[in-house]
PDB file of C-alpha atoms and ligand atoms in Angstrom:
ATOM      1  CA  MET A1165     -34.287 147.349 -76.740  1.00 43.00           C
ATOM      2  CA  ASP A1166     -31.114 147.139 -75.085  1.00 45.00           C
ATOM      3  CA  MET A1167     -28.245 146.102 -77.960  1.00 47.00           C
ATOM      4  CA  ALA A1168     -26.155 146.272 -75.451  1.00 45.00           C
ATOM      5  CA  ASN A1169     -27.216 144.286 -73.156  1.00 45.00           C
ATOM      6  CA  GLN A1170     -28.451 140.897 -75.315  1.00 49.00           C
ATOM      7  CA  LEU A1171     -25.045 141.254 -76.365  1.00 54.00           C
ATOM      8  CA  SER A1172     -22.613 140.794 -72.851  1.00 75.00           C
ATOM      9  CA  PRO A1173     -22.154 137.503 -71.959  1.00 93.00           C
ATOM     10  CA  ILE A1174     -24.991 135.393 -70.152  1.00 97.00           C
ATOM     11  CA  HIS A1175     -23.971 134.050 -67.006  1.00 98.00           C
ATOM     12  CA  ILE A1176     -26.276 130.543 -67.120  1.00 98.00           C
ATOM     13  CA  ALA A1177     -26.449 128.246 -63.007  1.00 98.00           C
ATOM     14  CA  CYS A1178     -27.892 124.851 -62.897  1.00 98.00           C
ATOM     15  CA  ILE A1179     -28.516 122.073 -60.421  1.00 98.00           C
ATOM     16  CA  MET A1180     -28.637 119.507 -62.196  1.00 98.00           C
ATOM     17  CA  ASP A1181     -31.223 117.181 -61.477  1.00 98.00           C
ATOM     18  CA  GLY A1182     -32.778 114.153 -61.815  1.00 98.00           C
ATOM     19  CA  ASN A1183     -30.185 111.375 -62.982  1.00 98.00           C
ATOM     20  CA  GLY A1184     -31.821 108.541 -59.876  1.00 97.00           C
ATOM     21  CA  ARG A1185     -34.779 108.899 -62.179  1.00 98.00           C
ATOM     22  CA  TRP A1186     -34.168 108.935 -65.394  1.00 98.00           C
ATOM     23  CA  ALA A1187     -32.382 105.446 -65.139  1.00 98.00           C
ATOM     24  CA  LYS A1188     -35.012 104.600 -62.602  1.00 98.00           C
ATOM     25  CA  ARG A1189     -37.635 105.248 -65.543  1.00 98.00           C
ATOM     26  CA  ARG A1190     -35.439 102.862 -67.729  1.00 98.00           C
ATOM     27  CA  GLY A1191     -35.109  99.943 -65.276  1.00 98.00           C
ATOM     28  CA  LEU A1192     -31.698 101.544 -64.885  1.00 98.00           C
ATOM     29  CA  PRO A1193     -29.272 101.841 -62.128  1.00 97.00           C
ATOM     30  CA  ARG A1194     -29.006 105.194 -59.791  1.00 96.00           C
ATOM     31  CA  THR A1195     -25.063 105.160 -60.989  1.00 97.00           C
ATOM     32  CA  GLU A1196     -26.226 105.430 -65.473  1.00 98.00           C
ATOM     33  CA  GLY A1197     -27.986 108.358 -64.785  1.00 98.00           C
ATOM     34  CA  HIS A1198     -25.237 109.864 -62.984  1.00 98.00           C
ATOM     35  CA  THR A1199     -23.054 108.759 -66.289  1.00 98.00           C
ATOM     36  CA  ALA A1200     -25.620 109.750 -68.571  1.00 98.00           C
ATOM     37  CA  GLY A1201     -25.545 113.511 -66.982  1.00 98.00           C
ATOM     38  CA  GLU A1202     -22.231 113.794 -66.594  1.00 98.00           C
ATOM     39  CA  GLU A1203     -22.503 112.623 -70.663  1.00 98.00           C
ATOM     40  CA  ASN A1204     -25.171 115.296 -71.192  1.00 98.00           C
ATOM     41  CA  LEU A1205     -23.114 117.881 -68.872  1.00 98.00           C
ATOM     42  CA  ALA A1206     -19.980 118.087 -72.085  1.00 98.00           C
ATOM     43  CA  GLU A1207     -22.647 118.264 -74.022  1.00 98.00           C
ATOM     44  CA  VAL A1208     -24.339 121.251 -72.750  1.00 98.00           C
ATOM     45  CA  VAL A1209     -21.038 123.037 -72.270  1.00 98.00           C
ATOM     46  CA  ARG A1210     -20.456 122.410 -75.595  1.00 98.00           C
ATOM     47  CA  VAL A1211     -24.327 124.153 -76.998  1.00 98.00           C
ATOM     48  CA  CYS A1212     -23.102 127.044 -73.929  1.00 98.00           C
ATOM     49  CA  ALA A1213     -20.081 127.502 -76.087  1.00 96.00           C
ATOM     50  CA  SER A1214     -21.636 127.918 -79.199  1.00 95.00           C
ATOM     51  CA  ARG A1215     -24.317 130.872 -77.079  1.00 93.00           C
ATOM     52  CA  ASN A1216     -24.282 133.382 -76.022  1.00 84.00           C
ATOM     53  CA  VAL A1217     -23.086 131.932 -73.225  1.00 97.00           C
ATOM     54  CA  GLY A1218     -20.059 133.180 -70.890  1.00 97.00           C
ATOM     55  CA  TRP A1219     -19.970 132.267 -68.071  1.00 98.00           C
ATOM     56  CA  LEU A1220     -21.729 128.297 -67.517  1.00 98.00           C
ATOM     57  CA  THR A1221     -21.644 127.606 -63.466  1.00 98.00           C
ATOM     58  CA  VAL A1222     -23.182 123.674 -62.619  1.00 98.00           C
ATOM     59  CA  PHE A1223     -24.420 121.693 -59.261  1.00 98.00           C
ATOM     60  CA  GLY A1224     -21.793 118.829 -59.862  1.00 98.00           C
ATOM     61  CA  PHE A1225     -21.656 118.006 -55.768  1.00 98.00           C
ATOM     62  CA  SER A1226     -23.040 119.665 -52.927  1.00 98.00           C
ATOM     63  CA  THR A1227     -22.031 119.606 -49.807  1.00 97.00           C
ATOM     64  CA  GLU A1228     -24.969 117.477 -48.733  1.00 95.00           C
ATOM     65  CA  ASN A1229     -23.774 114.932 -50.412  1.00 96.00           C
ATOM     66  CA  TRP A1230     -21.528 113.022 -49.219  1.00 98.00           C
ATOM     67  CA  VAL A1231     -24.058 111.916 -46.348  1.00 97.00           C
ATOM     68  CA  ARG A1232     -25.085 109.593 -50.218  1.00 96.00           C
ATOM     69  CA  PRO A1233     -24.673 105.935 -50.502  1.00 96.00           C
ATOM     70  CA  PRO A1234     -20.882 105.067 -50.203  1.00 97.00           C
ATOM     71  CA  ALA A1235     -20.809 103.645 -53.831  1.00 97.00           C
ATOM     72  CA  GLU A1236     -23.701 105.902 -55.543  1.00 97.00           C
ATOM     73  CA  VAL A1237     -20.320 108.657 -54.036  1.00 98.00           C
ATOM     74  CA  LYS A1238     -18.385 106.930 -55.243  1.00 98.00           C
ATOM     75  CA  HIS A1239     -18.789 106.901 -58.745  1.00 98.00           C
ATOM     76  CA  ILE A1240     -19.682 110.562 -58.659  1.00 98.00           C
ATOM     77  CA  LEU A1241     -16.797 111.322 -58.102  1.00 98.00           C
ATOM     78  CA  SER A1242     -15.507 109.136 -60.519  1.00 98.00           C
ATOM     79  CA  LEU A1243     -17.188 110.881 -62.429  1.00 98.00           C
ATOM     80  CA  HIS A1244     -15.703 114.302 -61.997  1.00 98.00           C
ATOM     81  CA  LYS A1245     -12.449 112.549 -62.754  1.00 98.00           C
ATOM     82  CA  LYS A1246     -13.191 112.220 -65.712  1.00 98.00           C
ATOM     83  CA  LEU A1247     -14.927 115.434 -66.696  1.00 98.00           C
ATOM     84  CA  PHE A1248     -12.061 117.556 -65.548  1.00 98.00           C
ATOM     85  CA  GLY A1249     -10.035 115.094 -67.829  1.00 98.00           C
ATOM     86  CA  ARG A1250     -12.100 115.827 -71.200  1.00 98.00           C
ATOM     87  CA  ILE A1251      -8.759 118.486 -71.730  1.00 98.00           C
ATOM     88  CA  GLU A1252      -9.853 117.752 -75.076  1.00 98.00           C
ATOM     89  CA  GLU A1253     -13.023 119.054 -75.200  1.00 98.00           C
ATOM     90  CA  LEU A1254     -12.896 121.788 -73.145  1.00 98.00           C
ATOM     91  CA  ASN A1255      -9.843 123.211 -75.545  1.00 98.00           C
ATOM     92  CA  ALA A1256     -11.379 122.534 -78.712  1.00 98.00           C
ATOM     93  CA  ASN A1257     -14.431 124.891 -77.781  1.00 97.00           C
ATOM     94  CA  ASN A1258     -12.046 127.596 -76.339  1.00 97.00           C
ATOM     95  CA  VAL A1259     -13.670 126.720 -72.712  1.00 98.00           C
ATOM     96  CA  ARG A1260     -11.536 127.018 -69.632  1.00 98.00           C
ATOM     97  CA  ILE A1261     -12.536 125.847 -66.588  1.00 98.00           C
ATOM     98  CA  GLN A1262     -13.005 126.270 -63.067  1.00 98.00           C
ATOM     99  CA  TRP A1263     -14.477 125.148 -59.748  1.00 98.00           C
ATOM    100  CA  ILE A1264     -15.574 126.688 -57.208  1.00 98.00           C
ATOM    101  CA  GLY A1265     -16.239 124.078 -53.332  1.00 98.00           C
ATOM    102  CA  ARG A1266     -14.890 124.264 -49.352  1.00 98.00           C
ATOM    103  CA  PRO A1267     -10.776 125.227 -50.397  1.00 98.00           C
ATOM    104  CA  PHE A1268      -8.063 122.702 -49.467  1.00 98.00           C
ATOM    105  CA  ASP A1269      -6.486 123.649 -47.166  1.00 97.00           C
ATOM    106  CA  GLU A1270      -9.949 124.140 -45.071  1.00 96.00           C
ATOM    107  CA  PRO A1271     -10.569 121.601 -42.316  1.00 96.00           C
ATOM    108  CA  SER A1272     -13.777 121.494 -43.196  1.00 96.00           C
ATOM    109  CA  SER A1273     -11.821 120.237 -46.700  1.00 98.00           C
ATOM    110  CA  LYS A1274     -14.082 116.213 -48.305  1.00 98.00           C
ATOM    111  CA  THR A1275     -12.401 117.377 -51.267  1.00 98.00           C
ATOM    112  CA  PRO A1276      -9.859 114.067 -51.511  1.00 98.00           C
ATOM    113  CA  GLY A1277      -6.903 113.623 -53.191  1.00 98.00           C
ATOM    114  CA  PHE A1278      -7.558 113.111 -56.846  1.00 98.00           C
ATOM    115  CA  ILE A1279     -10.807 114.614 -57.430  1.00 98.00           C
ATOM    116  CA  GLN A1280      -8.021 118.040 -55.777  1.00 98.00           C
ATOM    117  CA  LYS A1281      -5.089 117.196 -58.840  1.00 98.00           C
ATOM    118  CA  ALA A1282      -8.351 116.632 -61.179  1.00 98.00           C
ATOM    119  CA  ILE A1283      -8.994 119.853 -60.736  1.00 98.00           C
ATOM    120  CA  LEU A1284      -5.804 121.349 -60.647  1.00 98.00           C
ATOM    121  CA  GLN A1285      -5.123 119.486 -63.721  1.00 98.00           C
ATOM    122  CA  ALA A1286      -7.864 120.765 -65.750  1.00 98.00           C
ATOM    123  CA  ILE A1287      -7.049 124.529 -64.320  1.00 98.00           C
ATOM    124  CA  ASP A1288      -4.097 124.892 -65.447  1.00 98.00           C
ATOM    125  CA  ASP A1289      -4.316 122.831 -68.845  1.00 98.00           C
ATOM    126  CA  THR A1290      -7.354 125.299 -69.820  1.00 98.00           C
ATOM    127  CA  ALA A1291      -6.076 128.305 -68.190  1.00 98.00           C
ATOM    128  CA  HIS A1292      -5.380 129.502 -71.961  1.00 98.00           C
ATOM    129  CA  ASN A1293      -8.650 129.502 -73.617  1.00 98.00           C
ATOM    130  CA  THR A1294     -10.513 133.017 -74.157  1.00 97.00           C
ATOM    131  CA  GLY A1295     -13.996 132.032 -74.451  1.00 96.00           C
ATOM    132  CA  MET A1296     -17.104 130.718 -72.712  1.00 97.00           C
ATOM    133  CA  VAL A1297     -15.576 129.615 -68.131  1.00 98.00           C
ATOM    134  CA  LEU A1298     -17.098 126.518 -67.019  1.00 98.00           C
ATOM    135  CA  THR A1299     -17.569 126.626 -63.372  1.00 98.00           C
ATOM    136  CA  VAL A1300     -17.709 123.589 -61.481  1.00 98.00           C
ATOM    137  CA  ALA A1301     -19.034 123.635 -58.390  1.00 98.00           C
ATOM    138  CA  PHE A1302     -18.138 120.231 -55.859  1.00 98.00           C
ATOM    139  CA  ASP A1303     -17.384 119.999 -52.073  1.00 98.00           C
ATOM    140  CA  TYR A1304     -20.008 123.311 -52.843  1.00 98.00           C
ATOM    141  CA  GLY A1305     -21.758 124.680 -50.306  1.00 98.00           C
ATOM    142  CA  SER A1306     -23.607 128.951 -50.287  1.00 98.00           C
ATOM    143  CA  ARG A1307     -23.585 128.487 -46.449  1.00 98.00           C
ATOM    144  CA  ALA A1308     -20.377 127.477 -45.716  1.00 98.00           C
ATOM    145  CA  GLU A1309     -19.476 130.723 -48.522  1.00 98.00           C
ATOM    146  CA  LEU A1310     -20.795 133.698 -47.265  1.00 98.00           C
ATOM    147  CA  LEU A1311     -19.955 131.893 -43.345  1.00 97.00           C
ATOM    148  CA  ARG A1312     -17.074 131.725 -43.903  1.00 97.00           C
ATOM    149  CA  ALA A1313     -17.233 135.174 -46.168  1.00 96.00           C
ATOM    150  CA  ALA A1314     -18.793 136.958 -43.184  1.00 94.00           C
ATOM    151  CA  GLN A1315     -15.522 135.867 -40.861  1.00 93.00           C
ATOM    152  CA  LEU A1316     -13.261 137.005 -42.908  1.00 93.00           C
ATOM    153  CA  SER A1317     -15.467 139.896 -44.556  1.00 92.00           C
ATOM    154  CA  ARG A1318     -15.481 140.949 -39.711  1.00 88.00           C
ATOM    155  CA  ALA A1319     -11.475 139.436 -39.451  1.00 86.00           C
ATOM    156  CA  SER A1320      -9.828 143.241 -41.301  1.00 82.00           C
ATOM    157  CA  HIS A1321     -12.447 146.092 -39.859  1.00 79.00           C
ATOM    158  CA  LEU A1322     -12.540 147.016 -36.356  1.00 72.00           C
ATOM    159  CA  THR A1323     -16.255 147.702 -35.997  1.00 82.00           C
ATOM    160  CA  ALA A1324     -18.812 145.028 -37.713  1.00 81.00           C
ATOM    161  CA  LEU A1325     -20.454 147.422 -39.450  1.00 86.00           C
ATOM    162  CA  ASP A1326     -17.602 149.175 -41.655  1.00 85.00           C
ATOM    163  CA  VAL A1327     -18.809 145.152 -43.198  1.00 90.00           C
ATOM    164  CA  SER A1328     -20.316 146.025 -46.457  1.00 92.00           C
ATOM    165  CA  VAL A1329     -21.704 143.925 -48.960  1.00 94.00           C
ATOM    166  CA  ASP A1330     -18.560 144.669 -51.701  1.00 94.00           C
ATOM    167  CA  GLU A1331     -17.083 143.467 -49.059  1.00 93.00           C
ATOM    168  CA  ILE A1332     -18.147 139.930 -48.712  1.00 95.00           C
ATOM    169  CA  SER A1333     -18.404 139.870 -52.551  1.00 96.00           C
ATOM    170  CA  SER A1334     -14.728 139.858 -52.526  1.00 96.00           C
ATOM    171  CA  HIS A1335     -14.492 137.205 -49.928  1.00 96.00           C
ATOM    172  CA  LEU A1336     -16.972 134.833 -51.497  1.00 98.00           C
ATOM    173  CA  TYR A1337     -14.736 131.235 -52.665  1.00 98.00           C
ATOM    174  CA  LEU A1338     -14.458 133.427 -56.272  1.00 98.00           C
ATOM    175  CA  PRO A1339     -14.906 137.125 -56.198  1.00 98.00           C
ATOM    176  CA  SER A1340     -14.373 137.636 -60.533  1.00 96.00           C
ATOM    177  CA  LEU A1341     -17.856 135.818 -60.619  1.00 97.00           C
ATOM    178  CA  PRO A1342     -19.959 137.531 -62.179  1.00 97.00           C
ATOM    179  CA  PRO A1343     -24.242 138.430 -60.744  1.00 97.00           C
ATOM    180  CA  VAL A1344     -26.048 135.282 -61.827  1.00 98.00           C
ATOM    181  CA  ASP A1345     -28.156 135.692 -64.695  1.00 98.00           C
ATOM    182  CA  VAL A1346     -30.766 132.452 -65.326  1.00 98.00           C
ATOM    183  CA  VAL A1347     -30.994 129.846 -62.227  1.00 98.00           C
ATOM    184  CA  VAL A1348     -31.973 126.372 -63.944  1.00 98.00           C
ATOM    185  CA  ARG A1349     -33.453 123.198 -62.287  1.00 98.00           C
ATOM    186  CA  THR A1350     -34.037 120.579 -63.699  1.00 98.00           C
ATOM    187  CA  SER A1351     -36.540 117.124 -62.992  1.00 98.00           C
ATOM    188  CA  GLY A1352     -39.684 119.433 -61.908  1.00 98.00           C
ATOM    189  CA  GLU A1353     -38.298 120.367 -58.718  1.00 95.00           C
ATOM    190  CA  SER A1354     -38.152 124.045 -57.660  1.00 96.00           C
ATOM    191  CA  ARG A1355     -35.944 124.441 -54.754  1.00 97.00           C
ATOM    192  CA  ILE A1356     -32.633 126.223 -55.082  1.00 97.00           C
ATOM    193  CA  SER A1357     -30.479 123.944 -52.998  1.00 96.00           C
ATOM    194  CA  ASN A1358     -27.752 125.483 -51.009  1.00 98.00           C
ATOM    195  CA  PHE A1359     -26.778 126.993 -54.490  1.00 98.00           C
ATOM    196  CA  MET A1360     -25.494 129.419 -55.062  1.00 98.00           C
ATOM    197  CA  LEU A1361     -27.260 132.025 -52.999  1.00 98.00           C
ATOM    198  CA  TRP A1362     -25.481 135.229 -52.679  1.00 98.00           C
ATOM    199  CA  GLN A1363     -25.156 135.444 -57.006  1.00 98.00           C
ATOM    200  CA  ILE A1364     -28.546 134.554 -57.409  1.00 98.00           C
ATOM    201  CA  GLN A1365     -29.690 138.258 -56.341  1.00 97.00           C
ATOM    202  CA  GLY A1366     -31.491 139.809 -59.334  1.00 96.00           C
ATOM    203  CA  ALA A1367     -30.958 136.973 -61.967  1.00 98.00           C
ATOM    204  CA  LYS A1368     -33.985 134.571 -63.157  1.00 98.00           C
ATOM    205  CA  ALA A1369     -35.224 131.047 -62.518  1.00 98.00           C
ATOM    206  CA  TYR A1370     -36.039 128.354 -65.359  1.00 98.00           C
ATOM    207  CA  PHE A1371     -38.143 124.887 -64.142  1.00 98.00           C
ATOM    208  CA  THR A1372     -38.267 122.710 -66.055  1.00 98.00           C
ATOM    209  CA  GLU A1373     -39.791 118.737 -64.936  1.00 98.00           C
ATOM    210  CA  ARG A1374     -36.579 117.342 -68.104  1.00 98.00           C
ATOM    211  CA  THR A1375     -34.537 114.945 -65.743  1.00 98.00           C
ATOM    212  CA  TRP A1376     -31.082 116.637 -66.066  1.00 98.00           C
ATOM    213  CA  PRO A1377     -29.836 114.047 -68.760  1.00 98.00           C
ATOM    214  CA  ASP A1378     -32.857 115.073 -71.186  1.00 98.00           C
ATOM    215  CA  PHE A1379     -31.801 118.550 -70.995  1.00 98.00           C
ATOM    216  CA  ASP A1380     -30.501 120.128 -74.341  1.00 98.00           C
ATOM    217  CA  ALA A1381     -30.238 122.786 -77.422  1.00 98.00           C
ATOM    218  CA  HIS A1382     -34.070 123.909 -77.068  1.00 98.00           C
ATOM    219  CA  GLU A1383     -34.341 124.090 -73.088  1.00 98.00           C
ATOM    220  CA  ILE A1384     -31.182 126.247 -72.925  1.00 98.00           C
ATOM    221  CA  ASP A1385     -32.456 128.541 -74.850  1.00 97.00           C
ATOM    222  CA  ASN A1386     -35.734 128.619 -73.248  1.00 97.00           C
ATOM    223  CA  ALA A1387     -33.233 129.724 -70.342  1.00 98.00           C
ATOM    224  CA  LEU A1388     -31.813 132.173 -72.315  1.00 97.00           C
ATOM    225  CA  LYS A1389     -34.817 133.066 -73.206  1.00 96.00           C
ATOM    226  CA  LEU A1390     -36.285 134.414 -70.075  1.00 96.00           C
ATOM    227  CA  VAL A1391     -33.286 136.925 -69.775  1.00 95.00           C
ATOM    228  CA  HIS A1392     -34.311 138.973 -72.273  1.00 87.00           C
ATOM    229  CA  ALA A1393     -37.338 138.581 -71.421  1.00 88.00           C
ATOM    230  CA  HIS A1394     -39.310 141.965 -69.365  1.00 71.00           C
TER     231      HIS A1394
HETATM  232  C1  LIG B1789     -28.691 115.196 -59.193  1.00 95.03           C
HETATM  233  O1  LIG B1789     -29.579 113.869 -59.843  1.00 95.03           O
HETATM  234  C2  LIG B1789     -27.313 114.633 -59.406  1.00 95.03           C
HETATM  235  C3  LIG B1789     -26.732 114.663 -58.572  1.00 95.03           C
HETATM  236  C4  LIG B1789     -26.266 114.528 -57.410  1.00 95.03           C
HETATM  237  C5  LIG B1789     -25.441 116.166 -59.529  1.00 95.03           C
HETATM  238  C6  LIG B1789     -25.290 116.256 -60.244  1.00 95.03           C
HETATM  239  C7  LIG B1789     -24.503 114.445 -60.640  1.00 95.03           C
HETATM  240  C8  LIG B1789     -23.756 115.243 -61.776  1.00 95.03           C
HETATM  241  C9  LIG B1789     -24.739 115.410 -63.558  1.00 95.03           C
HETATM  242  C10 LIG B1789     -23.324 113.152 -62.659  1.00 95.03           C
HETATM  243  C11 LIG B1789     -22.019 114.261 -62.801  1.00 95.03           C
HETATM  244  C12 LIG B1789     -22.072 115.441 -63.241  1.00 95.03           C
HETATM  245  C13 LIG B1789     -20.560 115.754 -63.230  1.00 95.03           C
HETATM  246  C14 LIG B1789     -20.446 117.110 -62.598  1.00 95.03           C
HETATM  247  C15 LIG B1789     -19.325 114.606 -62.951  1.00 95.03           C
HETATM  248  P1  LIG B1789     -30.693 113.077 -58.586  1.00 95.03           P
HETATM  249  O2  LIG B1789     -29.074 111.889 -58.173  1.00 95.03           O
HETATM  250  O3  LIG B1789     -30.651 113.331 -57.365  1.00 95.03           O
HETATM  251  O4  LIG B1789     -31.173 111.823 -58.838  1.00 95.03           O
HETATM  252  P2  LIG B1789     -33.017 112.183 -58.645  1.00 95.03           P
HETATM  253  O5  LIG B1789     -33.475 113.541 -58.175  1.00 95.03           O
HETATM  254  O6  LIG B1789     -33.701 111.240 -59.540  1.00 95.03           O
HETATM  255  O7  LIG B1789     -32.886 111.020 -57.075  1.00 95.03           O
END
């Protein structure tokens, strides 16, 4: 076994699915499922920060999610404000937060002003932390990211043939984000849904029947075990 590899910090990327089903099973409105999902994310952050996880990336809201019923969208947005407001907890766990999504200054951006403010404030308030990096994908979609990277790469070259893998990588939203080691999807779904398509090249995939609000430390350890398995 390669010890150096075992000790290097791992990048987990989670597609947090099944909040609606979690709520339905309990006879609760879908919004309650999202509330429980946000609370569980805070717990997952704490657990991952205490493991050998260097990078945790979560799919909070996709470019495709805007078509959900307005009341549900409003609720999920308020939960993002709550998440980006968890500064004390993030600092206590030495977690630095970042955001990935359509840049605010692009015409296609849909991130409302109050979320932009919450994101920028949280980035600023946790910038000094040196432990795990939590990247929240909001108004994120891989195709939009890759299309933009291809356009920017092409713009900086005389001929299309000069465009390289490294060039495209350098024009992703967060070029410094390391490759994903394991991509997780909860709730019995095994689709990737336009999430980190470039960054998951070579990643393991962990699919579980558990809904996101029930995704716990044991599940995290199962996903981490996959990274070390050959
Ligand atoms: C999927 O559940 C979840 C999402 C739409 C995105 C993730 C949102 C959360 C975990 C809640 C808030 C989180 C943050 C990051 C602030 P679903 O509605 O698709 O569930 P279903 O498939 O059972 O209907």
